[in-house]
PDB file of C-alpha atoms in Angstrom:
ATOM      1  CA  UNK J 179     -39.906-114.962 112.407  1.00  0.00           C
ATOM      2  CA  UNK J 180     -37.853-112.485 113.440  1.00  0.00           C
ATOM      3  CA  UNK J 181     -36.210-109.103 111.893  1.00  0.00           C
ATOM      4  CA  UNK J 182     -32.689-108.314 111.944  1.00  0.00           C
ATOM      5  CA  UNK J 183     -30.334-105.777 110.778  1.00  0.00           C
ATOM      6  CA  UNK J 184     -27.898-107.011 108.132  1.00  0.00           C
ATOM      7  CA  UNK J 185     -24.550-106.190 108.273  1.00  0.00           C
ATOM      8  CA  UNK J 186     -22.921-108.188 105.441  1.00  0.00           C
ATOM      9  CA  UNK J 187     -23.436-106.589 101.799  1.00  0.00           C
ATOM     10  CA  UNK J 188     -22.662-109.989 100.673  1.00  0.00           C
ATOM     11  CA  UNK J 189     -25.556-111.806 102.307  1.00  0.00           C
ATOM     12  CA  UNK J 190     -28.037-109.567 100.930  1.00  0.00           C
ATOM     13  CA  UNK J 191     -26.450-109.838  97.389  1.00  0.00           C
ATOM     14  CA  UNK J 192     -26.831-113.602  97.491  1.00  0.00           C
ATOM     15  CA  UNK J 193     -30.526-113.099  98.450  1.00  0.00           C
ATOM     16  CA  UNK J 194     -31.442-110.959  95.479  1.00  0.00           C
ATOM     17  CA  UNK J 195     -28.726-111.933  93.061  1.00  0.00           C
ATOM     18  CA  UNK J 196     -31.641-114.474  91.190  1.00  0.00           C
ATOM     19  CA  UNK J 197     -34.348-111.331  91.169  1.00  0.00           C
ATOM     20  CA  UNK J 198     -34.875-109.437  87.799  1.00  0.00           C
ATOM     21  CA  UNK J 199     -32.094-106.556  88.116  1.00  0.00           C
ATOM     22  CA  UNK J 200     -34.256-103.878  86.354  1.00  0.00           C
ATOM     23  CA  UNK J 201     -36.740-104.169  89.691  1.00  0.00           C
ATOM     24  CA  UNK J 202     -34.002-103.894  92.174  1.00  0.00           C
ATOM     25  CA  UNK J 203     -31.504-101.153  90.484  1.00  0.00           C
ATOM     26  CA  UNK J 204     -31.086 -98.850  93.878  1.00  0.00           C
ATOM     27  CA  UNK J 205     -30.886-102.001  96.225  1.00  0.00           C
ATOM     28  CA  UNK J 206     -28.005-103.401  94.049  1.00  0.00           C
ATOM     29  CA  UNK J 207     -26.373 -99.953  93.766  1.00  0.00           C
ATOM     30  CA  UNK J 208     -26.610 -99.790  97.639  1.00  0.00           C
ATOM     31  CA  UNK J 209     -24.607-102.922  98.198  1.00  0.00           C
ATOM     32  CA  UNK J 210     -21.812-101.170  96.717  1.00  0.00           C
ATOM     33  CA  UNK J 211     -18.801 -99.971  98.837  1.00  0.00           C
ATOM     34  CA  UNK J 212     -19.554 -96.548  97.841  1.00  0.00           C
ATOM     35  CA  UNK J 213     -23.118 -96.613  99.058  1.00  0.00           C
ATOM     36  CA  UNK J 214     -23.439 -99.347 101.893  1.00  0.00           C
ATOM     37  CA  UNK J 215     -21.959 -97.174 104.705  1.00  0.00           C
ATOM     38  CA  UNK J 216     -25.210 -95.095 104.061  1.00  0.00           C
ATOM     39  CA  UNK J 217     -27.173 -98.149 104.038  1.00  0.00           C
ATOM     40  CA  UNK J 218     -29.367 -99.564 106.928  1.00  0.00           C
ATOM     41  CA  UNK J 219     -30.663-102.905 105.764  1.00  0.00           C
ATOM     42  CA  UNK J 220     -33.595-105.114 107.925  1.00  0.00           C
ATOM     43  CA  UNK J 221     -34.162-109.011 106.969  1.00  0.00           C
ATOM     44  CA  UNK J 222     -37.016-111.223 108.004  1.00  0.00           C
ATOM     45  CA  UNK J 223     -35.613-114.742 108.935  1.00  0.00           C
ATOM     46  CA  UNK J 224     -37.370-117.772 109.192  1.00  0.00           C
ATOM     47  CA  UNK J 225     -34.766-119.527 111.312  1.00  0.00           C
ATOM     48  CA  UNK J 226     -31.458-118.864 109.607  1.00  0.00           C
ATOM     49  CA  UNK J 227     -33.144-118.373 106.032  1.00  0.00           C
ATOM     50  CA  UNK J 228     -33.706-114.692 104.917  1.00  0.00           C
ATOM     51  CA  UNK J 229     -36.589-114.339 103.827  1.00  0.00           C
ATOM     52  CA  UNK J 230     -37.182-110.765 102.698  1.00  0.00           C
ATOM     53  CA  UNK J 231     -35.140-107.450 103.180  1.00  0.00           C
ATOM     54  CA  UNK J 232     -35.886-103.520 102.798  1.00  0.00           C
ATOM     55  CA  UNK J 233     -33.415-100.717 102.752  1.00  0.00           C
ATOM     56  CA  UNK J 234     -32.884 -97.487 104.233  1.00  0.00           C
ATOM     57  CA  UNK J 235     -30.894 -95.129 102.389  1.00  0.00           C
ATOM     58  CA  UNK J 236     -29.651 -92.342 104.755  1.00  0.00           C
ATOM     59  CA  UNK J 237     -27.289 -90.247 102.613  1.00  0.00           C
ATOM     60  CA  UNK J 238     -30.078 -87.699 101.708  1.00  0.00           C
ATOM     61  CA  UNK J 239     -31.745 -85.024 103.499  1.00  0.00           C
ATOM     62  CA  UNK J 240     -34.853 -86.974 103.852  1.00  0.00           C
ATOM     63  CA  UNK J 241     -34.348 -91.078 104.123  1.00  0.00           C
ATOM     64  CA  UNK J 242     -35.326 -93.329 101.343  1.00  0.00           C
ATOM     65  CA  UNK J 243     -36.759 -96.728 101.682  1.00  0.00           C
ATOM     66  CA  UNK J 244     -36.424 -98.948  99.206  1.00  0.00           C
ATOM     67  CA  UNK J 245     -39.443-101.672 100.228  1.00  0.00           C
ATOM     68  CA  UNK J 246     -41.042-102.647  96.962  1.00  0.00           C
ATOM     69  CA  UNK J 247     -41.373-106.393  96.388  1.00  0.00           C
ATOM     70  CA  UNK J 248     -42.136-107.617  93.032  1.00  0.00           C
ATOM     71  CA  UNK J 249     -42.158-111.233  94.072  1.00  0.00           C
ATOM     72  CA  UNK J 250     -45.762-111.338  95.135  1.00  0.00           C
ATOM     73  CA  UNK J 251     -45.449-112.938  98.411  1.00  0.00           C
ATOM     74  CA  UNK J 252     -46.564-112.024 102.085  1.00  0.00           C
ATOM     75  CA  UNK J 253     -43.359-111.596 103.582  1.00  0.00           C
ATOM     76  CA  UNK J 254     -42.626-107.955 102.571  1.00  0.00           C
ATOM     77  CA  UNK J 255     -45.797-107.183 104.507  1.00  0.00           C
ATOM     78  CA  UNK J 256     -44.888-108.904 107.499  1.00  0.00           C
ATOM     79  CA  UNK J 257     -41.243-107.205 107.737  1.00  0.00           C
ATOM     80  CA  UNK J 258     -42.574-103.621 107.078  1.00  0.00           C
ATOM     81  CA  UNK J 259     -45.220-104.230 109.911  1.00  0.00           C
ATOM     82  CA  UNK J 260     -42.384-105.185 112.271  1.00  0.00           C
ATOM     83  CA  UNK J 261     -40.011-102.071 111.651  1.00  0.00           C
ATOM     84  CA  UNK J 262     -42.387 -99.534 111.127  1.00  0.00           C
ATOM     85  CA  UNK J 263     -42.220 -98.295 114.542  1.00  0.00           C
ATOM     86  CA  UNK J 264     -38.597 -97.924 113.871  1.00  0.00           C
ATOM     87  CA  UNK J 265     -38.600 -96.116 110.776  1.00  0.00           C
ATOM     88  CA  UNK J 266     -37.919 -92.238 110.589  1.00  0.00           C
ATOM     89  CA  UNK J 267     -40.663 -89.710 111.139  1.00  0.00           C
ATOM     90  CA  UNK J 268     -40.462 -88.799 107.520  1.00  0.00           C
ATOM     91  CA  UNK J 269     -39.274 -90.569 104.798  1.00  0.00           C
ATOM     92  CA  UNK J 270     -39.495 -90.979 100.964  1.00  0.00           C
ATOM     93  CA  UNK J 271     -40.136 -94.637  99.903  1.00  0.00           C
ATOM     94  CA  UNK J 272     -40.651 -96.909  96.786  1.00  0.00           C
ATOM     95  CA  UNK J 273     -43.031 -99.725  97.945  1.00  0.00           C
ATOM     96  CA  UNK J 274     -45.486-101.855  95.993  1.00  0.00           C
ATOM     97  CA  UNK J 275     -49.172-100.967  96.326  1.00  0.00           C
ATOM     98  CA  UNK J 276     -50.293-103.739  98.374  1.00  0.00           C
ATOM     99  CA  UNK J 277     -47.808-103.195 101.153  1.00  0.00           C
ATOM    100  CA  UNK J 278     -48.269 -99.584 101.203  1.00  0.00           C
ATOM    101  CA  UNK J 279     -52.248 -99.693 101.521  1.00  0.00           C
ATOM    102  CA  UNK J 280     -51.855-102.686 104.392  1.00  0.00           C
ATOM    103  CA  UNK J 281     -49.205-101.220 106.366  1.00  0.00           C
ATOM    104  CA  UNK J 282     -49.754 -97.321 106.347  1.00  0.00           C
ATOM    105  CA  UNK J 283     -52.448 -95.022 107.028  1.00  0.00           C
ATOM    106  CA  UNK J 284     -53.829 -93.121 104.058  1.00  0.00           C
ATOM    107  CA  UNK J 285     -53.642 -89.979 105.875  1.00  0.00           C
ATOM    108  CA  UNK J 286     -49.585 -90.319 106.435  1.00  0.00           C
ATOM    109  CA  UNK J 287     -49.240 -90.454 102.789  1.00  0.00           C
ATOM    110  CA  UNK J 288     -48.315 -87.649 100.650  1.00  0.00           C
ATOM    111  CA  UNK J 289     -46.822 -87.045  97.084  1.00  0.00           C
ATOM    112  CA  UNK J 290     -48.180 -90.468  95.582  1.00  0.00           C
ATOM    113  CA  UNK J 291     -47.122 -91.124  92.039  1.00  0.00           C
ATOM    114  CA  UNK J 292     -46.838 -94.946  90.418  1.00  0.00           C
ATOM    115  CA  UNK J 293     -43.689 -95.781  88.635  1.00  0.00           C
ATOM    116  CA  UNK J 294     -42.834 -98.433  86.026  1.00  0.00           C
ATOM    117  CA  UNK J 295     -39.525 -99.896  85.716  1.00  0.00           C
ATOM    118  CA  UNK J 296     -37.778 -99.979  82.404  1.00  0.00           C
ATOM    119  CA  UNK J 297     -34.568-102.030  81.106  1.00  0.00           C
ATOM    120  CA  UNK J 298     -32.604-102.331  77.700  1.00  0.00           C
ATOM    121  CA  UNK J 299     -30.871-105.627  76.837  1.00  0.00           C
ATOM    122  CA  UNK J 300     -31.404-105.011  73.114  1.00  0.00           C
ATOM    123  CA  UNK J 301     -28.915-102.642  71.952  1.00  0.00           C
ATOM    124  CA  UNK J 302     -29.264-102.893  68.206  1.00  0.00           C
ATOM    125  CA  UNK J 303     -31.499-100.391  67.480  1.00  0.00           C
ATOM    126  CA  UNK J 304     -29.436 -97.442  69.209  1.00  0.00           C
ATOM    127  CA  UNK J 305     -26.284 -98.731  67.276  1.00  0.00           C
ATOM    128  CA  UNK J 306     -27.639 -97.256  64.365  1.00  0.00           C
ATOM    129  CA  UNK J 307     -28.440 -94.023  66.165  1.00  0.00           C
ATOM    130  CA  UNK J 308     -26.299 -90.861  65.843  1.00  0.00           C
ATOM    131  CA  UNK J 309     -25.038 -89.073  68.853  1.00  0.00           C
ATOM    132  CA  UNK J 310     -25.584 -85.847  66.904  1.00  0.00           C
ATOM    133  CA  UNK J 311     -24.808 -82.716  69.114  1.00  0.00           C
ATOM    134  CA  UNK J 312     -24.248 -84.644  72.455  1.00  0.00           C
ATOM    135  CA  UNK J 313     -21.492 -83.735  74.657  1.00  0.00           C
ATOM    136  CA  UNK J 314     -20.346 -85.394  78.005  1.00  0.00           C
ATOM    137  CA  UNK J 315     -20.554 -83.317  80.979  1.00  0.00           C
ATOM    138  CA  UNK J 316     -19.049 -83.832  84.223  1.00  0.00           C
ATOM    139  CA  UNK J 317     -18.945 -81.341  87.612  1.00  0.00           C
ATOM    140  CA  UNK J 318     -17.540 -78.643  85.791  1.00  0.00           C
ATOM    141  CA  UNK J 319     -20.888 -78.140  84.123  1.00  0.00           C
ATOM    142  CA  UNK J 320     -22.859 -78.007  87.267  1.00  0.00           C
ATOM    143  CA  UNK J 321     -24.306 -74.930  87.178  1.00  0.00           C
ATOM    144  CA  UNK J 322     -25.276 -75.176  83.386  1.00  0.00           C
ATOM    145  CA  UNK J 323     -26.995 -78.153  84.367  1.00  0.00           C
ATOM    146  CA  UNK J 324     -28.860 -77.181  87.271  1.00  0.00           C
ATOM    147  CA  UNK J 325     -29.997 -74.053  85.204  1.00  0.00           C
ATOM    148  CA  UNK J 326     -31.215 -76.098  82.734  1.00  0.00           C
ATOM    149  CA  UNK J 327     -33.146 -77.914  85.281  1.00  0.00           C
ATOM    150  CA  UNK J 328     -34.611 -74.615  86.460  1.00  0.00           C
ATOM    151  CA  UNK J 329     -35.880 -74.330  83.110  1.00  0.00           C
ATOM    152  CA  UNK J 330     -37.375 -77.515  82.336  1.00  0.00           C
ATOM    153  CA  UNK J 331     -37.552 -79.519  85.306  1.00  0.00           C
ATOM    154  CA  UNK J 332     -37.521 -77.618  88.551  1.00  0.00           C
ATOM    155  CA  UNK J 333     -39.047 -80.229  90.654  1.00  0.00           C
ATOM    156  CA  UNK J 334     -35.895 -82.340  90.093  1.00  0.00           C
ATOM    157  CA  UNK J 335     -33.099 -82.370  92.281  1.00  0.00           C
ATOM    158  CA  UNK J 336     -29.595 -83.873  91.708  1.00  0.00           C
ATOM    159  CA  UNK J 337     -27.024 -85.733  93.301  1.00  0.00           C
ATOM    160  CA  UNK J 338     -23.850 -84.158  92.794  1.00  0.00           C
ATOM    161  CA  UNK J 339     -21.650 -87.028  93.502  1.00  0.00           C
ATOM    162  CA  UNK J 340     -23.079 -88.689  90.757  1.00  0.00           C
ATOM    163  CA  UNK J 341     -22.432 -85.789  88.308  1.00  0.00           C
ATOM    164  CA  UNK J 342     -19.095 -86.063  89.599  1.00  0.00           C
ATOM    165  CA  UNK J 343     -18.356 -89.610  87.921  1.00  0.00           C
ATOM    166  CA  UNK J 344     -18.774 -87.846  84.504  1.00  0.00           C
ATOM    167  CA  UNK J 345     -21.413 -90.348  83.307  1.00  0.00           C
ATOM    168  CA  UNK J 346     -23.776 -87.851  81.873  1.00  0.00           C
ATOM    169  CA  UNK J 347     -24.532 -86.833  78.446  1.00  0.00           C
ATOM    170  CA  UNK J 348     -26.419 -83.367  76.866  1.00  0.00           C
ATOM    171  CA  UNK J 349     -27.045 -81.567  73.871  1.00  0.00           C
ATOM    172  CA  UNK J 350     -25.895 -78.172  72.825  1.00  0.00           C
ATOM    173  CA  UNK J 351     -27.292 -75.946  70.445  1.00  0.00           C
ATOM    174  CA  UNK J 352     -25.089 -72.359  70.024  1.00  0.00           C
ATOM    175  CA  UNK J 353     -23.328 -73.421  73.492  1.00  0.00           C
ATOM    176  CA  UNK J 354     -26.847 -73.846  75.382  1.00  0.00           C
ATOM    177  CA  UNK J 355     -27.376 -76.966  76.964  1.00  0.00           C
ATOM    178  CA  UNK J 356     -30.737 -77.814  76.147  1.00  0.00           C
ATOM    179  CA  UNK J 357     -31.093 -81.324  76.876  1.00  0.00           C
ATOM    180  CA  UNK J 358     -29.697 -83.698  79.692  1.00  0.00           C
ATOM    181  CA  UNK J 359     -29.458 -87.341  81.135  1.00  0.00           C
ATOM    182  CA  UNK J 360     -27.194 -88.864  84.084  1.00  0.00           C
ATOM    183  CA  UNK J 361     -27.850 -91.327  86.091  1.00  0.00           C
ATOM    184  CA  UNK J 362     -29.135 -91.779  89.450  1.00  0.00           C
ATOM    185  CA  UNK J 363     -27.711 -95.153  90.732  1.00  0.00           C
ATOM    186  CA  UNK J 364     -24.298 -96.707  89.454  1.00  0.00           C
ATOM    187  CA  UNK J 365     -22.341 -99.823  90.565  1.00  0.00           C
ATOM    188  CA  UNK J 366     -19.716-101.525  88.208  1.00  0.00           C
ATOM    189  CA  UNK J 367     -19.237-104.150  90.911  1.00  0.00           C
ATOM    190  CA  UNK J 368     -23.013-105.185  90.593  1.00  0.00           C
ATOM    191  CA  UNK J 369     -23.396-103.760  86.900  1.00  0.00           C
ATOM    192  CA  UNK J 370     -26.400-101.586  87.407  1.00  0.00           C
ATOM    193  CA  UNK J 371     -26.808 -98.375  86.287  1.00  0.00           C
ATOM    194  CA  UNK J 372     -29.973 -96.349  86.164  1.00  0.00           C
ATOM    195  CA  UNK J 373     -30.707 -93.593  83.767  1.00  0.00           C
ATOM    196  CA  UNK J 374     -32.078 -90.283  85.447  1.00  0.00           C
ATOM    197  CA  UNK J 375     -32.905 -86.482  85.459  1.00  0.00           C
ATOM    198  CA  UNK J 376     -33.619 -86.500  81.655  1.00  0.00           C
ATOM    199  CA  UNK J 377     -34.711 -83.168  80.665  1.00  0.00           C
ATOM    200  CA  UNK J 378     -35.025 -81.025  77.782  1.00  0.00           C
ATOM    201  CA  UNK J 379     -35.769 -77.299  77.694  1.00  0.00           C
ATOM    202  CA  UNK J 380     -39.319 -76.328  76.843  1.00  0.00           C
ATOM    203  CA  UNK J 381     -38.505 -74.721  73.815  1.00  0.00           C
ATOM    204  CA  UNK J 382     -36.741 -77.951  72.386  1.00  0.00           C
ATOM    205  CA  UNK J 383     -39.245 -80.562  72.870  1.00  0.00           C
ATOM    206  CA  UNK J 384     -40.398 -83.229  70.664  1.00  0.00           C
ATOM    207  CA  UNK J 385     -37.242 -83.132  68.551  1.00  0.00           C
ATOM    208  CA  UNK J 386     -35.597 -86.066  69.523  1.00  0.00           C
ATOM    209  CA  UNK J 387     -32.945 -84.421  71.975  1.00  0.00           C
ATOM    210  CA  UNK J 388     -33.997 -86.252  74.878  1.00  0.00           C
ATOM    211  CA  UNK J 389     -33.713 -89.783  73.130  1.00  0.00           C
ATOM    212  CA  UNK J 390     -29.787 -88.611  71.704  1.00  0.00           C
ATOM    213  CA  UNK J 391     -29.065 -87.631  75.370  1.00  0.00           C
ATOM    214  CA  UNK J 392     -30.302 -90.907  76.054  1.00  0.00           C
ATOM    215  CA  UNK J 393     -28.769 -92.799  73.252  1.00  0.00           C
ATOM    216  CA  UNK J 394     -25.017 -91.277  73.977  1.00  0.00           C
ATOM    217  CA  UNK J 395     -25.145 -92.322  77.801  1.00  0.00           C
ATOM    218  CA  UNK J 396     -26.599 -95.612  77.051  1.00  0.00           C
ATOM    219  CA  UNK J 397     -23.670 -96.133  74.404  1.00  0.00           C
ATOM    220  CA  UNK J 398     -20.863 -95.115  77.422  1.00  0.00           C
ATOM    221  CA  UNK J 399     -22.804 -97.169  80.068  1.00  0.00           C
ATOM    222  CA  UNK J 400     -22.854-100.187  78.241  1.00  0.00           C
ATOM    223  CA  UNK J 401     -18.952-100.681  77.800  1.00  0.00           C
ATOM    224  CA  UNK J 402     -19.023-100.628  81.901  1.00  0.00           C
ATOM    225  CA  UNK J 403     -22.597-102.392  83.148  1.00  0.00           C
ATOM    226  CA  UNK J 404     -24.487-104.787  81.948  1.00  0.00           C
ATOM    227  CA  UNK J 405     -28.044-103.979  83.410  1.00  0.00           C
ATOM    228  CA  UNK J 406     -29.109-100.182  82.112  1.00  0.00           C
ATOM    229  CA  UNK J 407     -32.625 -99.271  83.354  1.00  0.00           C
ATOM    230  CA  UNK J 408     -34.795 -96.408  84.635  1.00  0.00           C
ATOM    231  CA  UNK J 409     -37.870 -95.807  86.001  1.00  0.00           C
ATOM    232  CA  UNK J 410     -41.005 -93.402  84.866  1.00  0.00           C
ATOM    233  CA  UNK J 411     -44.211 -92.570  85.983  1.00  0.00           C
ATOM    234  CA  UNK J 412     -46.748 -94.518  84.660  1.00  0.00           C
ATOM    235  CA  UNK J 413     -48.758 -91.972  83.093  1.00  0.00           C
ATOM    236  CA  UNK J 414     -45.898 -89.832  81.628  1.00  0.00           C
ATOM    237  CA  UNK J 415     -46.754 -91.864  78.247  1.00  0.00           C
ATOM    238  CA  UNK J 416     -44.403 -89.765  75.856  1.00  0.00           C
ATOM    239  CA  UNK J 417     -41.182 -90.777  77.565  1.00  0.00           C
ATOM    240  CA  UNK J 418     -42.603 -94.303  78.085  1.00  0.00           C
ATOM    241  CA  UNK J 419     -43.138 -94.530  74.524  1.00  0.00           C
ATOM    242  CA  UNK J 420     -39.583 -93.007  73.558  1.00  0.00           C
ATOM    243  CA  UNK J 421     -38.009 -95.370  75.475  1.00  0.00           C
ATOM    244  CA  UNK J 422     -39.840 -98.535  74.082  1.00  0.00           C
ATOM    245  CA  UNK J 423     -38.949 -96.768  70.588  1.00  0.00           C
ATOM    246  CA  UNK J 424     -35.238 -97.626  71.667  1.00  0.00           C
ATOM    247  CA  UNK J 425     -36.279-100.959  72.698  1.00  0.00           C
ATOM    248  CA  UNK J 426     -36.802-100.565  76.569  1.00  0.00           C
ATOM    249  CA  UNK J 427     -39.114-102.982  78.142  1.00  0.00           C
ATOM    250  CA  UNK J 428     -41.570-102.630  81.114  1.00  0.00           C
ATOM    251  CA  UNK J 429     -40.821-104.561  84.211  1.00  0.00           C
ATOM    252  CA  UNK J 430     -42.590-103.861  87.839  1.00  0.00           C
ATOM    253  CA  UNK J 431     -44.477-101.113  88.916  1.00  0.00           C
ATOM    254  CA  UNK J 432     -44.359 -99.393  92.365  1.00  0.00           C
ATOM    255  CA  UNK J 433     -45.235 -96.484  94.431  1.00  0.00           C
ATOM    256  CA  UNK J 434     -43.351 -93.753  95.352  1.00  0.00           C
ATOM    257  CA  UNK J 435     -44.295 -91.419  98.095  1.00  0.00           C
ATOM    258  CA  UNK J 436     -43.358 -89.476 101.195  1.00  0.00           C
ATOM    259  CA  UNK J 437     -44.842 -90.883 104.226  1.00  0.00           C
ATOM    260  CA  UNK J 438     -45.214 -88.928 107.529  1.00  0.00           C
ATOM    261  CA  UNK J 439     -44.481 -92.005 110.223  1.00  0.00           C
ATOM    262  CA  UNK J 440     -47.332 -91.509 113.218  1.00  0.00           C
ATOM    263  CA  UNK J 441     -46.430 -94.970 114.662  1.00  0.00           C
ATOM    264  CA  UNK J 442     -42.819 -94.045 115.523  1.00  0.00           C
ATOM    265  CA  UNK J 443     -41.917 -95.210 118.525  1.00  0.00           C
TER     266      UNK J 443
END
C-alpha cells in the first residue's frame, strides 16, 4: 500500500459519504470550499483504491489532525505510522484510542481527554420546547460572548469566523448574556453542523438556560442542514444527560489530545 496526498475533495467525499456522519462532522466540514484550502488530506491506497484517510487542518495556531477511525480496521494505524514522521512538531488531534497507543509514544501525549460524539435525528421533543429568553447573536456581540467565556468557560477558545455566520444563540437576563451555544463546524453543502462552545455563567447554572440556547440553535440549524451533532467529554455526565433529554444519541468515542511529535523528520 502507498500513501498519497489527496487534492480532490470530491474523492474524499465519495470515500466517507456512507459513514456515520455524526462521527465525521469535522471531516465533512473540511470538504467545504471554505475550509478545503486549509486542509491537507493523506490517503492510504491499495493500488487505485482508497482504504483510509486522515486530515490536517492548518487554519489555527496549532494544526489539528483528524485521525479518529470508527470502522475498526487496521488501515488507520498503517496510515498514521507512515505519515508520522511528516506530521508537525506539535499538533492537536482527534484520534481513536487504539491507534494513539500503537503509533505515538505516551511521553509525547498531553492534555488527554476522551470524548463521545452525539447526534440528533428526532426533533419531536424540541418542537414543544420554548425558546424563552433566547436571542440570536452575531459578530457584533463578540465582546459579550468572550466575556461570558472568561467568566464561565475560561479554557474555551472561539473561532471568530464562525461567530460571523450568526448561527449562535444565547439567553439574556436584564441585558446580561448568561448562556451561549454556537457552532464549530458548518457546511450546508455537506449538510452538517457541530454545536460547540455551550456555556452558562456560573451564577445561572442548573436552570435550563444551556438547554434553551441549544434548542434555539437546533431549531435554526435544522432548516439548513440534516445532521446536527456535537462532542462532549465522556466524564461530563450532566451535559450528556442534558443532550439525551432532548433526544441526542451517542455514537463513536475518540481521544482528543496534544502530541509533541518526537519522530518528525
